[in-house]
Amino acid sequence: GETFTVQLLLCDVFKNGLMGLTESIMLVGVDSSNHENADAVTKVKGSEIGNGAYKFTFHLVTANPVMPIKFLSNGVSIHTAVMEVLPAKAKAKMSALEGHDECRVHFPFIAHGLLRDQFGNVSPSDGALSIKINGCSLQDTDAKIFCESGATFAIIFVPRRHGEVMYQVMVNGELLAERNLSVRPLSSWTKEDASQWVQTLSPIDMQVTAPSRALSQEFLMQNVSGAKIAGGLLDRGALHFAFHIEDTEIADFFASVIADLNKGSDAPKYYLPWTWTTPGVPASMVPVEPAQKAYTLIVDRLRTAMPNASVTSIKCSENATTYEKYFQLRNCVGFGRGSVPNERYLWYCREKGSKIEDIISSGFSGTALKGQKSQDHMVLGKGFYFAPDAKVADLVSYRGTPANGGERSLILARVTCGSIASKDLLTTKTATQSLAQELKKPSNCLPPSGFQSATSPTRTELVSYFEHSAYPEFVVTYTVPYSLDASWPDSKPGSLLKLEEVREEL
Protein backbone atom coordinates (compact mmCIF):
# COMPACT_ATOMS: atom_id res chain seq x y z
CA GLY A 1 0.00 0.00 0.00
CA GLU A 2 3.00 2.29 0.17
CA THR A 3 4.75 4.12 -2.67
CA PHE A 4 8.46 4.10 -3.34
CA THR A 5 10.69 6.17 -5.60
CA VAL A 6 13.38 4.94 -7.99
CA GLN A 7 15.93 6.91 -9.97
CA LEU A 8 17.18 5.47 -13.25
CA LEU A 9 19.99 6.47 -15.54
CA LEU A 10 19.32 5.21 -19.07
CA CYS A 11 22.20 5.20 -21.55
CA ASP A 12 23.07 3.70 -24.90
CA VAL A 13 26.13 1.53 -25.51
CA PHE A 14 28.21 4.69 -25.87
CA LYS A 15 27.02 5.96 -22.44
CA ASN A 16 24.95 8.74 -23.99
CA GLY A 17 21.87 9.61 -21.94
CA LEU A 18 18.57 8.57 -23.56
CA MET A 19 15.78 11.11 -23.65
CA GLY A 20 12.00 10.93 -23.94
CA LEU A 21 11.41 7.51 -22.33
CA THR A 22 9.19 8.59 -19.43
CA GLU A 23 6.06 6.94 -20.79
CA SER A 24 7.80 3.75 -21.94
CA ILE A 25 9.23 2.76 -18.54
CA MET A 26 7.21 0.20 -16.60
CA LEU A 27 7.79 -1.93 -13.50
CA VAL A 28 6.23 -5.38 -13.15
CA GLY A 29 6.29 -8.06 -10.49
CA VAL A 30 7.15 -11.66 -11.30
CA ASP A 31 5.19 -14.52 -9.73
CA SER A 32 6.45 -17.96 -8.68
CA SER A 33 5.85 -19.28 -12.22
CA ASN A 34 8.05 -16.52 -13.66
CA HIS A 35 5.04 -14.82 -15.19
CA GLU A 36 4.95 -11.05 -15.23
CA ASN A 37 2.24 -9.52 -13.01
CA ALA A 38 1.60 -5.92 -13.97
CA ASP A 39 -1.17 -5.62 -11.35
CA ALA A 40 1.31 -6.05 -8.47
CA VAL A 41 2.85 -2.62 -9.15
CA THR A 42 1.30 0.61 -10.40
CA LYS A 43 3.26 3.58 -11.76
CA VAL A 44 2.10 6.69 -9.96
CA LYS A 45 4.21 9.26 -11.78
CA GLY A 46 7.44 9.71 -13.68
CA SER A 47 9.60 12.64 -14.65
CA GLU A 48 12.72 13.23 -16.74
CA ILE A 49 15.49 14.97 -14.83
CA GLY A 50 17.86 15.36 -17.77
CA ASN A 51 20.85 13.70 -19.45
CA GLY A 52 19.18 10.28 -19.33
CA ALA A 53 18.19 10.52 -15.64
CA TYR A 54 14.61 9.73 -14.63
CA LYS A 55 12.63 9.66 -11.42
CA PHE A 56 9.64 7.31 -11.00
CA THR A 57 7.19 6.67 -8.17
CA PHE A 58 5.47 3.29 -7.95
CA HIS A 59 2.69 1.88 -5.76
CA LEU A 60 2.77 -1.71 -4.45
CA VAL A 61 -0.32 -3.79 -3.64
CA THR A 62 0.95 -7.41 -3.61
CA ALA A 63 2.89 -8.65 -0.58
CA ASN A 64 5.81 -10.99 -1.14
CA PRO A 65 8.91 -11.42 1.06
CA VAL A 66 11.05 -12.04 -2.04
CA MET A 67 9.28 -10.43 -4.99
CA PRO A 68 11.31 -10.42 -8.23
CA ILE A 69 10.67 -7.23 -10.20
CA LYS A 70 11.56 -6.13 -13.73
CA PHE A 71 12.03 -2.67 -15.17
CA LEU A 72 10.81 -2.59 -18.77
CA SER A 73 11.46 -0.06 -21.52
CA ASN A 74 9.10 -0.48 -24.45
CA GLY A 75 8.45 -4.03 -23.22
CA VAL A 76 12.13 -5.00 -23.01
CA SER A 77 13.67 -5.87 -19.65
CA ILE A 78 16.44 -3.45 -18.72
CA HIS A 79 16.93 -4.26 -15.04
CA THR A 80 15.88 -6.90 -12.49
CA ALA A 81 15.89 -6.86 -8.71
CA VAL A 82 14.29 -8.52 -5.67
CA MET A 83 12.17 -6.56 -3.21
CA GLU A 84 10.75 -7.48 0.16
CA VAL A 85 7.13 -6.32 0.17
CA LEU A 86 5.39 -6.59 3.54
CA PRO A 87 1.59 -6.74 3.87
CA ALA A 88 -0.34 -3.70 5.06
CA LYS A 89 -2.17 -3.51 8.38
CA ALA A 90 -4.96 -6.08 8.71
CA LYS A 91 -8.48 -4.80 7.96
CA ALA A 92 -11.66 -6.22 9.44
CA LYS A 93 -13.66 -6.06 6.20
CA MET A 94 -11.10 -8.27 4.42
CA SER A 95 -10.51 -10.74 7.28
CA ALA A 96 -12.60 -13.81 8.15
CA LEU A 97 -13.82 -15.68 11.25
CA GLU A 98 -15.31 -19.17 11.51
CA GLY A 99 -16.78 -20.82 14.59
CA HIS A 100 -19.67 -23.04 15.62
CA ASP A 101 -22.78 -21.54 17.16
CA GLU A 102 -22.90 -24.16 19.95
CA CYS A 103 -20.42 -25.60 22.44
CA ARG A 104 -20.32 -27.67 25.66
CA VAL A 105 -20.01 -26.14 29.11
CA HIS A 106 -16.53 -26.62 30.68
CA PHE A 107 -15.02 -27.29 27.24
CA PRO A 108 -12.90 -24.76 25.33
CA PHE A 109 -14.76 -23.00 22.54
CA ILE A 110 -12.51 -22.34 19.54
CA ALA A 111 -13.07 -19.92 16.65
CA HIS A 112 -10.58 -19.74 13.78
CA GLY A 113 -9.87 -16.87 11.41
CA LEU A 114 -7.58 -15.31 8.84
CA LEU A 115 -6.25 -11.75 8.73
CA ARG A 116 -5.96 -9.90 5.42
CA ASP A 117 -5.04 -6.35 4.50
CA GLN A 118 -7.09 -4.01 2.29
CA PHE A 119 -5.46 -5.48 -0.83
CA GLY A 120 -6.28 -9.08 0.04
CA ASN A 121 -2.78 -10.06 1.20
CA VAL A 122 -2.59 -12.28 4.27
CA SER A 123 -1.42 -10.00 7.06
CA PRO A 124 0.15 -11.65 10.14
CA SER A 125 -0.14 -9.31 13.07
CA ASP A 126 0.61 -9.52 16.75
CA GLY A 127 -1.75 -7.35 18.78
CA ALA A 128 -4.26 -6.58 16.02
CA LEU A 129 -7.04 -8.69 17.55
CA SER A 130 -9.23 -8.03 20.57
CA ILE A 131 -12.42 -9.62 21.84
CA LYS A 132 -15.41 -8.61 23.95
CA ILE A 133 -17.53 -11.28 25.65
CA ASN A 134 -20.87 -11.05 27.40
CA GLY A 135 -22.78 -13.90 29.02
CA CYS A 136 -22.25 -17.01 31.17
CA SER A 137 -20.18 -14.95 33.64
CA LEU A 138 -17.34 -14.68 31.08
CA GLN A 139 -15.01 -11.70 31.00
CA ASP A 140 -13.00 -10.31 28.09
CA THR A 141 -9.79 -11.48 29.76
CA ASP A 142 -11.03 -15.10 29.76
CA ALA A 143 -10.38 -15.32 26.01
CA LYS A 144 -6.96 -16.39 24.70
CA ILE A 145 -5.86 -15.21 21.26
CA PHE A 146 -3.29 -17.25 19.34
CA CYS A 147 -1.89 -15.66 16.17
CA GLU A 148 0.42 -17.43 13.72
CA SER A 149 2.90 -16.17 11.15
CA GLY A 150 0.67 -17.32 8.29
CA ALA A 151 -1.96 -14.77 9.46
CA THR A 152 -4.25 -17.49 10.81
CA PHE A 153 -5.51 -17.10 14.36
CA ALA A 154 -7.56 -18.88 16.99
CA ILE A 155 -9.70 -17.45 19.79
CA ILE A 156 -10.34 -19.77 22.74
CA PHE A 157 -12.40 -19.40 25.91
CA VAL A 158 -14.02 -21.83 28.36
CA PRO A 159 -17.65 -21.21 29.42
CA ARG A 160 -18.29 -22.49 32.95
CA ARG A 161 -22.05 -21.95 32.88
CA HIS A 162 -24.62 -22.95 30.30
CA GLY A 163 -26.66 -20.30 28.53
CA GLU A 164 -26.09 -17.74 25.79
CA VAL A 165 -22.86 -15.92 25.02
CA MET A 166 -22.40 -12.94 22.70
CA TYR A 167 -18.88 -12.14 21.55
CA GLN A 168 -17.38 -9.50 19.28
CA VAL A 169 -14.03 -9.80 17.53
CA MET A 170 -12.20 -6.60 16.59
CA VAL A 171 -9.32 -6.14 14.13
CA ASN A 172 -7.31 -3.00 14.81
CA GLY A 173 -10.36 -1.44 16.42
CA GLU A 174 -12.78 -2.38 13.62
CA LEU A 175 -15.58 -4.92 14.04
CA LEU A 176 -14.82 -8.20 12.29
CA ALA A 177 -17.76 -10.22 13.59
CA GLU A 178 -20.44 -10.31 16.25
CA ARG A 179 -21.65 -13.82 17.06
CA ASN A 180 -24.01 -15.61 19.43
CA LEU A 181 -23.01 -18.87 21.07
CA SER A 182 -25.28 -21.38 22.79
CA VAL A 183 -23.55 -23.24 25.65
CA ARG A 184 -24.98 -26.71 26.34
CA PRO A 185 -25.49 -27.71 30.02
CA LEU A 186 -23.59 -30.43 31.84
CA SER A 187 -26.66 -32.67 31.80
CA SER A 188 -26.51 -32.81 27.98
CA TRP A 189 -23.05 -34.38 27.89
CA THR A 190 -22.85 -37.76 26.21
CA LYS A 191 -20.54 -40.47 27.51
CA GLU A 192 -18.08 -39.44 24.80
CA ASP A 193 -18.17 -35.86 26.11
CA ALA A 194 -17.55 -37.03 29.67
CA SER A 195 -14.73 -39.30 28.54
CA GLN A 196 -13.06 -36.48 26.61
CA TRP A 197 -13.37 -34.08 29.55
CA VAL A 198 -11.62 -36.51 31.91
CA GLN A 199 -8.66 -36.63 29.53
CA THR A 200 -8.26 -32.86 29.85
CA LEU A 201 -7.30 -33.44 33.51
CA SER A 202 -4.15 -35.40 32.63
CA PRO A 203 -1.76 -32.40 32.39
CA ILE A 204 -2.67 -31.14 35.88
CA ASP A 205 -0.12 -33.39 37.57
CA MET A 206 2.08 -36.28 36.52
CA GLN A 207 0.41 -38.49 39.14
CA VAL A 208 -3.00 -38.17 37.48
CA THR A 209 -1.89 -38.54 33.85
CA ALA A 210 -2.24 -42.32 33.62
CA PRO A 211 -5.31 -42.56 35.94
CA SER A 212 -7.18 -39.91 33.96
CA ARG A 213 -6.70 -41.85 30.74
CA ALA A 214 -7.85 -45.06 32.44
CA LEU A 215 -10.87 -43.28 33.93
CA SER A 216 -11.71 -41.90 30.50
CA GLN A 217 -12.02 -45.44 29.17
CA GLU A 218 -14.08 -46.48 32.20
CA PHE A 219 -16.51 -43.63 31.53
CA LEU A 220 -17.09 -45.00 28.04
CA MET A 221 -17.51 -48.60 29.17
CA GLN A 222 -19.83 -47.71 32.04
CA ASN A 223 -21.88 -45.15 30.09
CA VAL A 224 -21.10 -42.20 32.35
CA SER A 225 -22.99 -39.24 30.91
CA GLY A 226 -23.28 -35.64 32.03
CA ALA A 227 -26.58 -36.46 33.73
CA LYS A 228 -24.81 -38.90 36.08
CA ILE A 229 -22.15 -36.32 36.84
CA ALA A 230 -24.74 -33.61 37.46
CA GLY A 231 -26.60 -35.98 39.75
CA GLY A 232 -23.60 -36.20 42.10
CA LEU A 233 -23.19 -39.96 41.71
CA LEU A 234 -19.40 -39.98 41.31
CA ASP A 235 -17.99 -39.51 44.81
CA ARG A 236 -14.71 -40.91 46.10
CA GLY A 237 -16.24 -44.25 47.02
CA ALA A 238 -17.75 -44.77 43.57
CA LEU A 239 -14.48 -43.84 41.86
CA HIS A 240 -12.53 -46.18 44.14
CA PHE A 241 -14.77 -49.24 43.99
CA ALA A 242 -16.72 -48.96 40.73
CA PHE A 243 -14.02 -47.30 38.60
CA HIS A 244 -10.98 -49.07 40.10
CA ILE A 245 -8.99 -46.04 41.26
CA GLU A 246 -6.94 -47.67 43.98
CA ASP A 247 -5.02 -44.60 45.17
CA THR A 248 -7.34 -42.76 47.59
CA GLU A 249 -5.53 -39.44 47.10
CA ILE A 250 -6.12 -39.60 43.37
CA ALA A 251 -9.73 -40.72 43.92
CA ASP A 252 -10.23 -37.74 46.24
CA PHE A 253 -8.82 -35.41 43.59
CA PHE A 254 -11.06 -36.72 40.80
CA ALA A 255 -14.11 -36.60 43.07
CA SER A 256 -13.33 -32.99 43.98
CA VAL A 257 -12.83 -31.88 40.37
CA ILE A 258 -15.99 -33.70 39.22
CA ALA A 259 -17.96 -32.02 42.04
CA ASP A 260 -16.62 -28.65 40.84
CA LEU A 261 -18.43 -29.13 37.52
CA ASN A 262 -21.74 -28.53 39.29
CA LYS A 263 -20.53 -25.20 40.68
CA GLY A 264 -20.81 -23.47 37.31
CA SER A 265 -18.96 -20.17 37.16
CA ASP A 266 -17.97 -20.60 40.82
CA ALA A 267 -15.83 -23.62 39.91
CA PRO A 268 -12.05 -23.15 40.18
CA LYS A 269 -10.39 -21.97 36.98
CA TYR A 270 -7.17 -23.77 37.83
CA TYR A 271 -5.64 -26.42 40.12
CA LEU A 272 -2.26 -25.99 41.78
CA PRO A 273 0.61 -28.49 41.44
CA TRP A 274 0.40 -31.17 44.12
CA THR A 275 3.95 -30.49 45.25
CA TRP A 276 3.20 -26.94 46.39
CA THR A 277 3.22 -26.43 50.16
CA THR A 278 1.34 -23.09 50.18
CA PRO A 279 -1.84 -21.86 48.45
CA GLY A 280 0.28 -19.46 46.37
CA VAL A 281 -1.53 -16.37 47.69
CA PRO A 282 0.40 -14.35 48.59
CA ALA A 283 3.20 -15.51 46.36
CA SER A 284 6.17 -17.02 48.12
CA MET A 285 9.58 -18.53 47.41
CA VAL A 286 9.74 -21.89 49.18
CA PRO A 287 13.16 -23.52 49.73
CA VAL A 288 13.57 -26.97 48.20
CA GLU A 289 15.49 -29.03 50.74
CA PRO A 290 18.30 -31.46 49.77
CA ALA A 291 16.27 -34.35 51.20
CA GLN A 292 13.44 -33.74 48.72
CA LYS A 293 13.25 -35.72 45.49
CA ALA A 294 12.82 -32.52 43.45
CA TYR A 295 16.17 -31.23 44.75
CA THR A 296 18.01 -34.34 43.58
CA LEU A 297 16.33 -34.30 40.16
CA ILE A 298 17.11 -30.64 39.56
CA VAL A 299 20.75 -31.00 40.65
CA ASP A 300 21.15 -33.99 38.33
CA ARG A 301 19.64 -32.00 35.47
CA LEU A 302 22.04 -29.10 36.04
CA ARG A 303 25.12 -31.27 36.43
CA THR A 304 24.34 -33.32 33.35
CA ALA A 305 25.06 -30.13 31.42
CA MET A 306 27.61 -28.58 33.82
CA PRO A 307 29.43 -31.32 35.78
CA ASN A 308 31.55 -28.79 37.70
CA ALA A 309 28.59 -26.77 38.97
CA SER A 310 27.90 -26.66 42.71
CA VAL A 311 24.32 -25.94 43.72
CA THR A 312 23.97 -23.58 46.70
CA SER A 313 20.16 -23.32 46.83
CA ILE A 314 16.94 -24.19 45.01
CA LYS A 315 13.70 -22.34 45.60
CA CYS A 316 10.21 -23.03 44.27
CA SER A 317 8.07 -20.07 43.20
CA GLU A 318 4.52 -20.63 44.45
CA ASN A 319 2.58 -17.80 42.79
CA ALA A 320 -1.07 -18.69 42.18
CA THR A 321 -1.84 -15.53 40.21
CA THR A 322 0.84 -16.23 37.60
CA TYR A 323 0.24 -19.98 37.62
CA GLU A 324 -3.47 -19.49 36.83
CA LYS A 325 -2.56 -17.72 33.58
CA TYR A 326 -0.16 -20.51 32.67
CA PHE A 327 -2.68 -23.22 33.61
CA GLN A 328 -5.36 -21.74 31.34
CA LEU A 329 -3.01 -21.39 28.38
CA ARG A 330 -1.75 -24.96 28.87
CA ASN A 331 -5.34 -26.22 28.84
CA CYS A 332 -6.11 -24.35 25.60
CA VAL A 333 -3.04 -25.76 23.84
CA GLY A 334 -3.66 -29.24 25.21
CA PHE A 335 -7.28 -29.33 24.09
CA GLY A 336 -6.19 -28.79 20.49
CA ARG A 337 -3.69 -31.66 20.77
CA GLY A 338 -5.71 -34.46 22.33
CA SER A 339 -5.04 -33.26 25.91
CA VAL A 340 -1.27 -33.42 25.31
CA PRO A 341 0.13 -29.88 25.75
CA ASN A 342 3.70 -31.22 25.46
CA GLU A 343 4.83 -29.67 28.74
CA ARG A 344 8.57 -29.80 29.45
CA TYR A 345 10.98 -28.49 32.05
CA LEU A 346 13.53 -26.23 30.35
CA TRP A 347 16.09 -23.62 31.41
CA TYR A 348 15.14 -20.00 30.70
CA CYS A 349 17.59 -17.92 28.64
CA ARG A 350 17.05 -14.44 30.09
CA GLU A 351 18.74 -11.35 28.76
CA LYS A 352 21.92 -10.28 30.52
CA GLY A 353 21.27 -7.81 33.32
CA SER A 354 17.56 -8.57 33.68
CA LYS A 355 16.20 -9.40 37.11
CA ILE A 356 14.99 -12.89 37.92
CA GLU A 357 12.66 -11.33 40.50
CA ASP A 358 10.70 -9.56 37.76
CA ILE A 359 9.99 -12.83 35.90
CA ILE A 360 9.10 -14.59 39.15
CA SER A 361 6.68 -11.79 40.02
CA SER A 362 4.84 -11.29 36.73
CA GLY A 363 5.68 -14.46 34.80
CA PHE A 364 6.45 -14.62 31.09
CA SER A 365 4.12 -11.77 30.18
CA GLY A 366 3.89 -9.68 27.04
CA THR A 367 5.18 -6.73 29.05
CA ALA A 368 8.26 -8.72 30.05
CA LEU A 369 8.94 -9.62 26.42
CA LYS A 370 8.56 -6.05 25.18
CA GLY A 371 10.85 -4.85 27.94
CA GLN A 372 13.81 -6.95 26.82
CA LYS A 373 16.47 -4.52 25.62
CA SER A 374 18.98 -7.07 24.38
CA GLN A 375 17.64 -9.26 21.58
CA ASP A 376 20.87 -10.73 20.25
CA HIS A 377 19.79 -14.23 21.33
CA MET A 378 16.43 -14.08 19.49
CA VAL A 379 17.71 -15.94 16.45
CA LEU A 380 14.37 -17.68 15.77
CA GLY A 381 12.16 -14.63 16.17
CA LYS A 382 10.89 -12.54 19.04
CA GLY A 383 9.83 -14.67 21.98
CA PHE A 384 10.89 -16.33 25.21
CA TYR A 385 13.90 -18.62 24.80
CA PHE A 386 14.47 -21.84 26.70
CA ALA A 387 17.09 -24.59 26.47
CA PRO A 388 17.36 -28.25 27.45
CA ASP A 389 21.04 -27.66 28.24
CA ALA A 390 21.80 -25.39 31.20
CA LYS A 391 25.02 -24.24 29.47
CA VAL A 392 22.96 -22.36 26.87
CA ALA A 393 20.92 -20.57 29.52
CA ASP A 394 24.12 -19.73 31.45
CA LEU A 395 25.80 -18.47 28.29
CA VAL A 396 22.90 -16.20 27.30
CA SER A 397 22.12 -14.97 30.82
CA TYR A 398 25.74 -14.20 31.74
CA ARG A 399 27.24 -13.44 28.33
CA GLY A 400 30.64 -11.80 28.69
CA THR A 401 30.74 -12.19 32.48
CA PRO A 402 33.61 -14.37 33.80
CA ALA A 403 32.53 -17.10 36.20
CA ASN A 404 35.29 -16.77 38.88
CA GLY A 405 33.35 -18.96 41.28
CA GLY A 406 30.68 -16.32 41.96
CA GLU A 407 27.03 -17.25 42.46
CA ARG A 408 24.74 -17.40 39.45
CA SER A 409 21.04 -18.17 39.16
CA LEU A 410 18.89 -19.77 36.46
CA ILE A 411 15.16 -20.34 36.17
CA LEU A 412 13.97 -23.88 35.50
CA ALA A 413 10.52 -23.38 33.97
CA ARG A 414 7.52 -25.45 33.02
CA VAL A 415 7.03 -24.77 29.30
CA THR A 416 3.96 -25.63 27.24
CA CYS A 417 5.65 -26.43 23.92
CA GLY A 418 2.61 -27.64 21.98
CA SER A 419 3.57 -28.52 18.41
CA ILE A 420 7.20 -27.57 17.78
CA ALA A 421 8.24 -26.28 14.34
CA SER A 422 11.76 -26.55 12.94
CA LYS A 423 12.91 -23.13 11.78
CA ASP A 424 16.09 -21.77 10.23
CA LEU A 425 18.03 -19.14 12.15
CA LEU A 426 17.21 -15.57 11.16
CA THR A 427 20.88 -14.66 11.33
CA THR A 428 21.64 -17.00 8.42
CA LYS A 429 18.53 -16.16 6.44
CA THR A 430 19.74 -12.88 4.99
CA ALA A 431 22.94 -10.89 4.90
CA THR A 432 21.28 -7.63 3.91
CA GLN A 433 19.27 -6.98 7.05
CA SER A 434 20.24 -6.96 10.69
CA LEU A 435 18.63 -9.22 13.27
CA ALA A 436 16.95 -6.16 14.83
CA GLN A 437 15.25 -5.39 11.49
CA GLU A 438 14.10 -8.99 11.14
CA LEU A 439 12.56 -8.94 14.63
CA LYS A 440 10.38 -5.96 13.71
CA LYS A 441 8.47 -8.02 11.16
CA PRO A 442 5.17 -9.43 12.47
CA SER A 443 5.88 -12.82 10.88
CA ASN A 444 8.98 -13.16 13.11
CA CYS A 445 7.00 -12.44 16.27
CA LEU A 446 4.64 -15.37 15.75
CA PRO A 447 5.00 -19.16 15.46
CA PRO A 448 4.78 -20.86 12.05
CA SER A 449 1.24 -21.82 11.04
CA GLY A 450 -0.01 -24.90 12.87
CA PHE A 451 2.61 -24.66 15.64
CA GLN A 452 2.92 -23.09 19.08
CA SER A 453 6.72 -22.96 19.39
CA ALA A 454 9.85 -23.44 17.33
CA THR A 455 13.39 -24.81 17.47
CA SER A 456 16.37 -24.72 15.13
CA PRO A 457 17.51 -27.78 13.12
CA THR A 458 20.02 -28.52 15.91
CA ARG A 459 17.13 -28.70 18.47
CA THR A 460 19.25 -27.11 21.20
CA GLU A 461 16.71 -24.43 22.12
CA LEU A 462 13.01 -23.66 22.10
CA VAL A 463 11.30 -20.33 21.55
CA SER A 464 7.76 -19.74 22.76
CA TYR A 465 5.93 -16.80 21.19
CA PHE A 466 2.88 -16.58 23.47
CA GLU A 467 2.79 -14.87 26.85
CA HIS A 468 2.30 -17.11 29.88
CA SER A 469 3.18 -20.20 27.85
CA ALA A 470 5.70 -20.98 30.58
CA TYR A 471 5.78 -20.80 34.36
CA PRO A 472 9.01 -19.89 36.26
CA GLU A 473 8.80 -22.63 38.86
CA PHE A 474 12.32 -23.05 40.23
CA VAL A 475 15.24 -20.69 40.82
CA VAL A 476 18.53 -22.60 40.96
CA THR A 477 21.55 -20.81 42.44
CA TYR A 478 24.97 -22.33 41.73
CA THR A 479 28.64 -21.66 41.23
CA VAL A 480 31.06 -22.74 38.52
CA PRO A 481 34.84 -22.46 39.02
CA TYR A 482 35.53 -21.14 35.54
CA SER A 483 33.72 -19.95 32.43
CA LEU A 484 32.12 -22.68 30.38
CA ASP A 485 33.53 -23.77 27.05
CA ALA A 486 30.29 -23.52 25.11
CA SER A 487 28.89 -21.66 22.15
CA TRP A 488 25.37 -21.13 20.84
CA PRO A 489 23.64 -21.00 18.40
CA ASP A 490 26.70 -21.98 16.33
CA SER A 491 27.50 -24.94 18.57
CA LYS A 492 29.66 -27.91 17.69
CA PRO A 493 27.69 -31.09 16.88
CA GLY A 494 27.06 -33.10 20.04
CA SER A 495 28.31 -30.39 22.41
CA LEU A 496 24.85 -29.41 23.68
CA LEU A 497 21.87 -31.43 24.85
CA LYS A 498 18.90 -31.58 22.49
CA LEU A 499 15.22 -31.31 23.39
CA GLU A 500 14.67 -35.05 23.11
CA GLU A 501 17.74 -35.83 25.25
CA VAL A 502 16.32 -34.53 28.54
CA ARG A 503 13.32 -35.65 30.56
CA GLU A 504 10.07 -33.85 29.84
CA GLU A 505 8.93 -34.14 33.46
CA LEU A 506 10.98 -32.93 36.42
CSV table of C-alpha atoms in Angstrom, one decimal, residues 10 14 37 54 87 95-96 129 149 166 172-173 211 236 238 246 277 289 295 360 365 379 445 456 459 483 495:
chain,number,residue,atom,x,y,z
A,10,LEU,CA,19.3,5.2,-19.1
A,14,PHE,CA,28.2,4.7,-25.9
A,37,ASN,CA,2.2,-9.5,-13.0
A,54,TYR,CA,14.6,9.7,-14.6
A,87,PRO,CA,1.6,-6.7,3.9
A,95,SER,CA,-10.5,-10.7,7.3
A,96,ALA,CA,-12.6,-13.8,8.2
A,129,LEU,CA,-7.0,-8.7,17.6
A,149,SER,CA,2.9,-16.2,11.1
A,166,MET,CA,-22.4,-12.9,22.7
A,172,ASN,CA,-7.3,-3.0,14.8
A,173,GLY,CA,-10.4,-1.4,16.4
A,211,PRO,CA,-5.3,-42.6,35.9
A,236,ARG,CA,-14.7,-40.9,46.1
A,238,ALA,CA,-17.7,-44.8,43.6
A,246,GLU,CA,-6.9,-47.7,44.0
A,277,THR,CA,3.2,-26.4,50.2
A,289,GLU,CA,15.5,-29.0,50.7
A,295,TYR,CA,16.2,-31.2,44.7
A,360,ILE,CA,9.1,-14.6,39.2
A,365,SER,CA,4.1,-11.8,30.2
A,379,VAL,CA,17.7,-15.9,16.4
A,445,CYS,CA,7.0,-12.4,16.3
A,456,SER,CA,16.4,-24.7,15.1
A,459,ARG,CA,17.1,-28.7,18.5
A,483,SER,CA,33.7,-19.9,32.4
A,495,SER,CA,28.3,-30.4,22.4
